[in-house]
Structures are given as C-alpha cells and as structure tokens.
Coordinates of C-alpha atoms in Angstrom, one line a residue:
G27 CA -10.4 -14.4 23.1
D28 CA -10.5 -10.9 21.6
I29 CA -7.5 -8.7 22.1
R30 CA -7.4 -5.0 23.1
G31 CA -4.3 -2.9 22.9
V32 CA -1.9 -2.7 25.8
A33 CA 1.0 -0.3 25.9
P34 CA 4.3 -2.2 26.3
M35 CA 6.3 -1.9 29.4
L36 CA 10.0 -1.5 28.5
D37 CA 13.1 -2.9 30.1
P38 CA 14.6 -0.3 32.4
M39 CA 18.3 -1.0 31.6
L40 CA 20.5 2.0 30.9
P41 CA 22.4 2.0 27.6
T42 CA 25.7 3.7 27.1
L43 CA 26.1 5.2 23.6
L44 CA 29.3 5.9 21.8
I45 CA 29.7 9.2 20.0
A46 CA 29.8 7.4 16.6
A47 CA 26.3 6.2 17.2
L48 CA 25.1 9.6 18.4
L49 CA 25.9 11.1 15.1
S50 CA 22.8 9.6 13.6
L51 CA 20.7 11.2 16.3
T52 CA 21.9 14.7 15.5
T53 CA 20.8 14.7 11.9
T54 CA 17.6 13.6 10.2
P55 CA 18.1 12.0 6.8
S56 CA 15.9 13.0 4.0
A57 CA 13.2 10.4 3.3
A58 CA 13.2 9.0 -0.2
P59 CA 10.0 7.6 -1.6
C60 CA 9.7 3.8 -1.0
Q61 CA 10.0 1.9 -4.3
D62 CA 7.9 -1.0 -3.1
G63 CA 5.9 -2.0 -6.2
G64 CA 2.2 -2.3 -6.5
T65 CA -0.5 -4.3 -4.8
S66 CA -3.1 -6.7 -6.2
A67 CA -5.5 -3.8 -5.7
G68 CA -3.4 -1.5 -7.8
S69 CA -4.7 2.0 -7.8
Q70 CA -7.4 0.9 -5.2
A71 CA -4.8 0.5 -2.5
T72 CA -5.0 3.3 0.1
T73 CA -2.0 4.8 1.9
S74 CA -1.8 6.0 5.5
R75 CA 0.8 6.1 8.3
W76 CA 1.4 3.6 11.1
H77 CA 3.6 4.8 13.9
G78 CA 5.5 7.0 11.4
H79 CA 5.8 4.4 8.6
E80 CA 3.9 4.1 5.3
R81 CA 1.0 1.7 5.4
L82 CA -0.7 0.2 2.4
D83 CA -4.2 -1.2 2.7
F84 CA -5.7 -3.4 0.0
E85 CA -7.6 -6.6 -0.5
V86 CA -6.6 -10.2 -1.2
A87 CA -9.4 -12.7 -2.1
G88 CA -11.9 -10.2 -0.7
K89 CA -10.1 -9.9 2.6
R90 CA -8.6 -6.8 4.0
A91 CA -4.8 -6.8 4.0
R92 CA -2.1 -4.4 4.9
L93 CA 1.6 -4.0 4.6
I94 CA 3.7 -1.6 6.7
L95 CA 6.9 -0.4 4.9
P96 CA 10.2 0.4 6.5
E97 CA 11.9 3.6 5.5
H98 CA 15.0 1.6 4.6
P99 CA 14.4 -2.1 3.8
A100 CA 17.0 -4.4 5.1
P101 CA 19.0 -6.6 2.6
G102 CA 16.8 -9.5 1.4
R103 CA 13.6 -7.6 2.4
P104 CA 12.8 -9.6 5.5
W105 CA 9.3 -9.5 6.9
V106 CA 7.0 -10.3 9.8
W107 CA 3.5 -11.9 9.1
R108 CA 1.0 -11.2 11.9
A109 CA -1.9 -13.6 12.0
R110 CA -4.4 -11.8 14.2
F111 CA -4.8 -8.6 16.2
P112 CA -2.0 -6.7 14.3
D113 CA -1.9 -3.7 16.6
F114 CA -1.7 -5.6 19.9
H115 CA 1.8 -5.7 21.6
A116 CA 3.2 -3.9 18.6
G117 CA 6.4 -3.0 20.3
P118 CA 8.5 -5.7 18.6
D119 CA 7.1 -4.8 15.2
R120 CA 8.0 -1.1 15.6
I121 CA 11.5 -2.1 16.5
L122 CA 11.8 -4.4 13.5
L123 CA 10.4 -1.7 11.2
D124 CA 13.3 0.5 12.3
R125 CA 15.6 -2.4 11.5
G126 CA 14.3 -2.7 7.9
F127 CA 11.6 -5.3 8.2
H128 CA 8.2 -5.1 6.5
I129 CA 5.1 -6.0 8.6
A130 CA 2.2 -7.8 6.9
H131 CA -1.3 -8.9 7.8
V132 CA -4.3 -10.3 6.0
D133 CA -7.5 -10.4 8.0
T134 CA -8.8 -14.0 8.0
G135 CA -10.6 -13.5 11.3
G136 CA -13.4 -16.0 11.9
M137 CA -11.7 -18.7 10.0
L138 CA -9.8 -20.0 13.0
G139 CA -6.8 -21.2 11.1
G140 CA -8.7 -23.7 9.1
P141 CA -8.3 -24.8 5.4
R142 CA -10.2 -21.7 4.0
A143 CA -7.8 -19.4 5.9
M144 CA -4.8 -21.3 4.7
A145 CA -5.9 -20.9 1.0
I146 CA -6.0 -17.2 1.5
W147 CA -2.7 -17.2 3.3
D148 CA -1.1 -18.9 0.3
R149 CA -2.4 -16.2 -2.0
F150 CA -1.2 -13.5 0.3
Y151 CA 2.3 -15.0 0.5
D152 CA 2.5 -15.3 -3.3
L153 CA 1.4 -11.7 -3.8
L154 CA 3.9 -10.3 -1.4
R155 CA 6.7 -12.4 -2.9
A156 CA 5.8 -11.4 -6.5
E157 CA 4.7 -7.8 -6.2
H158 CA 6.7 -6.6 -3.3
E159 CA 9.7 -8.9 -3.6
L160 CA 9.7 -9.8 0.1
G161 CA 12.0 -12.5 1.3
P162 CA 11.1 -16.2 1.0
R163 CA 10.9 -17.0 4.7
P164 CA 9.0 -14.6 7.0
A165 CA 8.7 -14.7 10.7
L166 CA 5.2 -15.7 11.8
E167 CA 3.6 -14.0 14.8
G168 CA 0.5 -15.5 16.4
V169 CA -1.4 -13.7 19.2
S170 CA -4.1 -15.6 21.1
R171 CA -6.3 -17.5 18.5
G172 CA -3.6 -16.4 15.9
G173 CA -1.7 -19.5 17.2
L174 CA -4.2 -21.7 15.2
F175 CA -3.1 -19.9 12.0
V176 CA 0.7 -19.7 12.4
Y177 CA 1.2 -23.3 13.5
H178 CA -1.0 -24.6 10.7
W179 CA 0.7 -22.6 7.9
A180 CA 4.2 -23.4 9.2
S181 CA 3.3 -27.1 9.2
L182 CA 2.1 -26.9 5.6
H183 CA 5.0 -24.8 4.4
P184 CA 8.0 -25.2 6.7
E185 CA 10.4 -24.3 3.9
R186 CA 8.7 -20.8 3.8
V187 CA 9.1 -20.0 7.6
A188 CA 12.1 -18.5 9.4
C189 CA 10.7 -18.7 12.9
L190 CA 7.6 -18.4 15.1
Y191 CA 6.7 -15.9 17.8
T192 CA 3.5 -16.6 19.7
D193 CA 1.8 -14.6 22.4
T194 CA -0.7 -16.3 24.7
A195 CA -1.4 -18.6 21.8
V196 CA -4.4 -21.0 21.4
C197 CA -2.9 -24.4 20.7
D198 CA -5.8 -26.7 21.4
I199 CA -9.5 -25.9 20.5
R200 CA -10.6 -28.1 23.4
S201 CA -9.0 -25.5 25.8
W202 CA -10.3 -22.5 23.9
P203 CA -13.0 -21.9 22.7
L204 CA -14.5 -25.1 24.1
G205 CA -13.3 -24.5 27.6
E206 CA -13.1 -28.3 28.4
G207 CA -10.2 -27.8 30.7
E208 CA -9.5 -25.1 33.3
G209 CA -10.2 -22.2 30.9
R210 CA -13.4 -20.2 30.6
G211 CA -14.1 -21.0 27.0
H212 CA -16.4 -19.0 24.7
A213 CA -19.6 -20.8 23.6
P214 CA -20.4 -18.5 20.6
T215 CA -17.0 -18.9 19.1
W216 CA -17.2 -22.7 19.7
A217 CA -20.5 -22.9 17.8
H218 CA -19.0 -20.8 15.0
L219 CA -15.8 -23.0 14.9
L220 CA -17.8 -26.2 14.4
G221 CA -19.4 -24.7 11.3
E222 CA -16.3 -23.1 10.0
L223 CA -14.2 -26.2 10.3
G224 CA -17.0 -28.7 9.5
L225 CA -16.8 -30.4 12.8
T226 CA -19.2 -32.0 15.2
E227 CA -19.0 -32.0 19.0
E228 CA -17.5 -35.5 18.8
T229 CA -15.0 -35.0 15.9
A230 CA -13.9 -31.6 17.3
R231 CA -12.4 -33.4 20.3
A232 CA -10.1 -35.3 18.0
Y233 CA -9.3 -32.3 15.7
P234 CA -6.1 -33.2 13.8
L235 CA -5.1 -29.6 13.1
N236 CA -4.6 -28.4 16.6
P237 CA -1.1 -26.8 16.9
T238 CA -0.2 -29.5 19.5
E239 CA -0.6 -32.1 16.7
L240 CA 1.3 -30.2 13.9
L241 CA 4.7 -29.9 15.4
G242 CA 6.5 -32.7 13.5
P243 CA 7.2 -30.8 10.2
I244 CA 8.1 -27.6 12.2
A245 CA 10.6 -29.4 14.3
A246 CA 12.0 -31.4 11.4
A247 CA 12.7 -28.1 9.6
R248 CA 14.5 -26.7 12.6
I249 CA 12.2 -23.7 12.9
P250 CA 12.8 -22.0 16.3
I251 CA 9.9 -20.8 18.4
L252 CA 9.7 -18.0 21.0
S253 CA 6.5 -17.9 23.1
I254 CA 5.2 -15.6 25.8
V255 CA 2.5 -16.6 28.3
S256 CA 0.7 -15.3 31.3
L257 CA 0.8 -17.8 34.2
N258 CA -2.6 -16.8 35.5
D259 CA -4.3 -16.8 32.1
E260 CA -7.9 -18.0 32.6
I261 CA -8.8 -17.6 28.9
V262 CA -6.0 -19.6 27.2
P263 CA -4.4 -21.5 30.1
P264 CA -0.7 -22.1 29.2
E265 CA -0.8 -25.5 30.8
E266 CA -3.3 -26.6 28.2
N267 CA -1.7 -24.7 25.3
T268 CA 1.8 -23.3 24.9
L269 CA 3.4 -25.4 27.7
V270 CA 2.1 -28.6 26.0
V271 CA 3.6 -27.4 22.7
A272 CA 6.9 -26.7 24.4
E273 CA 7.1 -30.2 26.0
R274 CA 6.2 -32.0 22.7
F275 CA 8.3 -29.7 20.5
R276 CA 11.4 -30.4 22.7
R277 CA 10.8 -34.1 22.6
L278 CA 10.8 -33.8 18.8
G279 CA 14.2 -32.1 18.9
G280 CA 12.9 -28.6 18.3
T281 CA 14.1 -25.4 20.0
I282 CA 11.6 -23.3 21.9
E283 CA 11.9 -20.6 24.5
V284 CA 9.0 -19.6 26.7
M285 CA 8.8 -16.1 28.4
E286 CA 6.6 -16.4 31.5
V287 CA 4.7 -13.3 32.8
P288 CA 3.6 -14.0 36.4
E289 CA 0.3 -12.2 36.2
G290 CA -1.9 -10.8 33.5
T291 CA -4.6 -8.1 34.3
A292 CA -7.6 -9.1 36.3
A293 CA -9.9 -7.4 33.8
S294 CA -8.8 -9.7 31.0
G295 CA -8.8 -12.9 33.0
G296 CA -5.0 -12.8 33.0
H297 CA -4.9 -13.0 29.2
H298 CA -3.5 -9.4 28.7
F299 CA -0.5 -7.8 30.2
P300 CA 2.0 -5.0 29.4
H301 CA 4.8 -6.7 27.4
P302 CA 7.8 -7.0 29.7
D303 CA 10.5 -6.9 27.0
P304 CA 9.6 -6.2 23.4
L305 CA 13.3 -6.2 22.5
R306 CA 13.6 -9.9 23.1
P307 CA 11.2 -11.0 20.4
A308 CA 12.5 -8.3 18.1
D309 CA 16.1 -9.6 18.5
F310 CA 14.9 -13.2 18.2
I311 CA 13.1 -12.5 14.9
E312 CA 16.0 -10.5 13.5
R313 CA 18.4 -13.2 14.4
H314 CA 16.4 -15.9 12.5
A315 CA 14.6 -14.0 9.8
A316 CA 17.1 -11.4 8.6
A317 CA 18.9 -12.3 5.4
P318 CA 22.6 -13.2 5.8
P319 CA 25.2 -10.8 4.3
A320 CA 25.8 -11.3 0.6
A321 CA 29.0 -12.9 -0.5
G322 CA 31.9 -10.5 -0.2
E323 CA 30.3 -8.2 2.4
S324 CA 32.8 -7.4 5.1
F325 CA 30.3 -5.8 7.6
E326 CA 27.2 -6.8 9.5
L327 CA 24.2 -4.4 9.6
R328 CA 23.1 -3.7 13.1
G329 CA 19.8 -2.7 14.5
G330 CA 20.5 1.0 14.7
L331 CA 19.4 2.9 17.9
S332 CA 16.0 1.2 18.4
R333 CA 17.3 -0.4 21.7
S334 CA 18.5 2.9 23.1
R335 CA 15.2 4.6 22.1
A336 CA 13.1 1.9 23.7
R337 CA 15.1 2.0 26.9
F338 CA 15.2 5.8 27.1
E339 CA 11.4 5.9 26.7
G340 CA 10.7 3.0 29.0
A341 CA 13.0 3.7 31.9
G342 CA 12.8 7.5 31.8
R343 CA 16.6 7.6 32.3
G344 CA 19.7 7.3 30.1
R345 CA 23.4 7.6 30.2
V346 CA 25.4 9.0 27.3
A347 CA 29.2 8.8 27.1
F348 CA 31.4 10.8 24.7
L349 CA 34.5 9.0 23.5
G350 CA 37.1 10.2 21.1
G351 CA 39.6 13.0 20.4
S352 CA 38.9 16.2 18.7
I353 CA 35.3 15.5 17.8
T354 CA 34.3 15.5 21.5
H355 CA 36.6 18.4 22.4
N356 CA 35.4 20.6 19.6
P357 CA 33.6 23.6 21.2
G358 CA 29.8 23.3 20.9
W359 CA 29.6 19.8 19.5
R360 CA 28.9 18.1 22.9
D361 CA 26.4 20.8 23.8
Q362 CA 24.6 20.4 20.4
V363 CA 24.3 16.6 20.9
R364 CA 23.0 17.0 24.4
A365 CA 20.4 19.6 23.4
D366 CA 19.2 17.4 20.5
I367 CA 18.9 14.3 22.6
E368 CA 17.0 16.1 25.4
A369 CA 14.7 17.6 22.9
R370 CA 14.0 14.2 21.4
F371 CA 13.3 12.6 24.8
P372 CA 11.8 15.3 26.9
G373 CA 10.5 12.9 29.6
T374 CA 13.9 11.2 30.0
E375 CA 16.5 12.2 32.7
F376 CA 20.0 11.9 31.2
E377 CA 23.4 11.6 32.6
F378 CA 26.1 13.0 30.2

C-alpha cells in the first residue's frame, strides 16, 4: 500500500575510531561545484537540497524525475535507482550518498510495474547514462509495490543491474492489491490495475509478469538480492510475496538474503517499521554496485565515517581512541578533536 516516512532505528554498536580517521572530522573541506552535466529538461531543471545534498528535479516522458548528487562521486559513478516512495527508509541512501553514490527516481506511480512503466524506465536509464555519465549497472531498490517495477526491469535488462534491494515488496498481484490470500488487499488499486495492465479478473490470476514468475533471467545473471520483510505484515504478507521469491530464487541457483523484522506497527497493519539496520543494505549495495578499482590502483576506497556517524546518532553513545605518537601527545590536539566531535554530536555521550 502507500508508504509514509518512518525514521530509521540505528544499530547501537559502539565504534572505535583511529586518530587518522578523526582528522577528517576536525576539518570541513570546501565544497566544489558538482560537474554533473545537464538534464533532459535543460534549463527547466530545478535545484534544491535533500539531506544536505544537491537535488535536481526534471521531467522524463512527462513524468517527474529526480537525481540526488553526492558531493564527491565515487569512481565509476555508481548509483541507486528507487522505484517508488523515494523518501521512505532513506537511511541506506543517505549513507550511500556519503560514499559517492547518486540516488535516482522517476515517478511512474500508478503504472504498477507494467509495460508502460518499463518504457519510461528505459528512457530514464538512457538519459542518466548519456547526460550524467552514471555507471552501467545501478542497484535497484523496490519498496512495497515498487517490487513490481524492480523485478520486471531486472528481468528485461539483467545486464544492466548490479543488485536488488527490496523492502516489504509486492511480488504477486493476487496477494496485493487483490487480497486473495491472507492479506487485506485494496479494491480501488485492484480495479485500477486491471485497466492499467489490460487484464480481466480471470487473466489477472495468471499474470505472467508477477515477480515470482520473473526470476529466471535474474538468477541466470547472478544478480544478488537483499530483502527486508515484516513478519506480521497484513498488507503484503511475506509468505505470499518475498518468502515465495526467496524459495524459488534459491532453487534457480540465485543468492538472496532476507532480513526479518518480527513486528511492524499496528497502525500500518504491520507494513511499516523503523529500519533496524540501514547499514546492512548500504554495505550490500556498495559491495555489489561500486565500480572495482581501475587497473594499477593500489588502494581501495572505503566508506568514510558514515558508519560511525550512524551509530553515534542511533545509540547516543560512542567510544573514541587516540593512537599514535607525537600527534596525540601534542598539547591541545586531543582537546580540539574532543570539542569538535562533541559539538557535532551534542546528543551523544562519548568515552575518550
């Protein structure tokens, strides 16, 4: 069903930082303008901010689209493509922005992952590749009914997909919006779906583009999947959707991990919940969608301090260790670092 924003609940583990990493916390680099090329809308694109990052809004085939720009793009310009509800459970995307990923979305809401939506997705992909020079294989994220989009597009273009991350995804239209199984269903959306996809009550029950029926090309391309579900979800029951996908995908030789949240909120029918660990999908996406180092590179780019920041903010506690010789002994240096960190995280209790 529809998604409303839920603030992520972060992992309460305590990180230990080395002094070399702390150097980047004590200074703020000057921000250079992002040289990111134009959009199909050209001068009609509007610019705003999204969680501190530049956001471009424009149109593709008459549909609203947006692209969030990292301050420092990672090598190969990797990106995340969100199917629906681009502001829901945004914790992983915020972490990935800090790691140099772009975050993209085109609003094909109401098309329910059908052929009309896929045609617009093809145009959006071509635009981002040509005009923004993004990498060839994005990570696809599908929240709720967004599952209908990401599985369909991945099955059509497996060579263009690095990995899938789904969140309480719809994987069978008989489950949602029809509600033929244990779920509640949604009659207005079901009526709209029949018209959008050109189906009848009879043909819809044998719909060949359900994600559960599209797994062959995805498994053959060795595209990994990470999914998160709520075990008490009454809107999109996992037993009729993601858990069916997981069983079939593994039988096809595919790799899928499923994060299980015991209980979603009562107000949402179990469909919504605070995200228990936004770092896990961020790490999963970075592992599979980041470009490998170029030939001759003798170092590996890491994720910066996103993990420490998320845990400081989430747990409200942190531990900082100073290691080294003269740099830690130098009068005033340790005090300056401590004062800066405490100012950046005023609600966090630190042990130095």
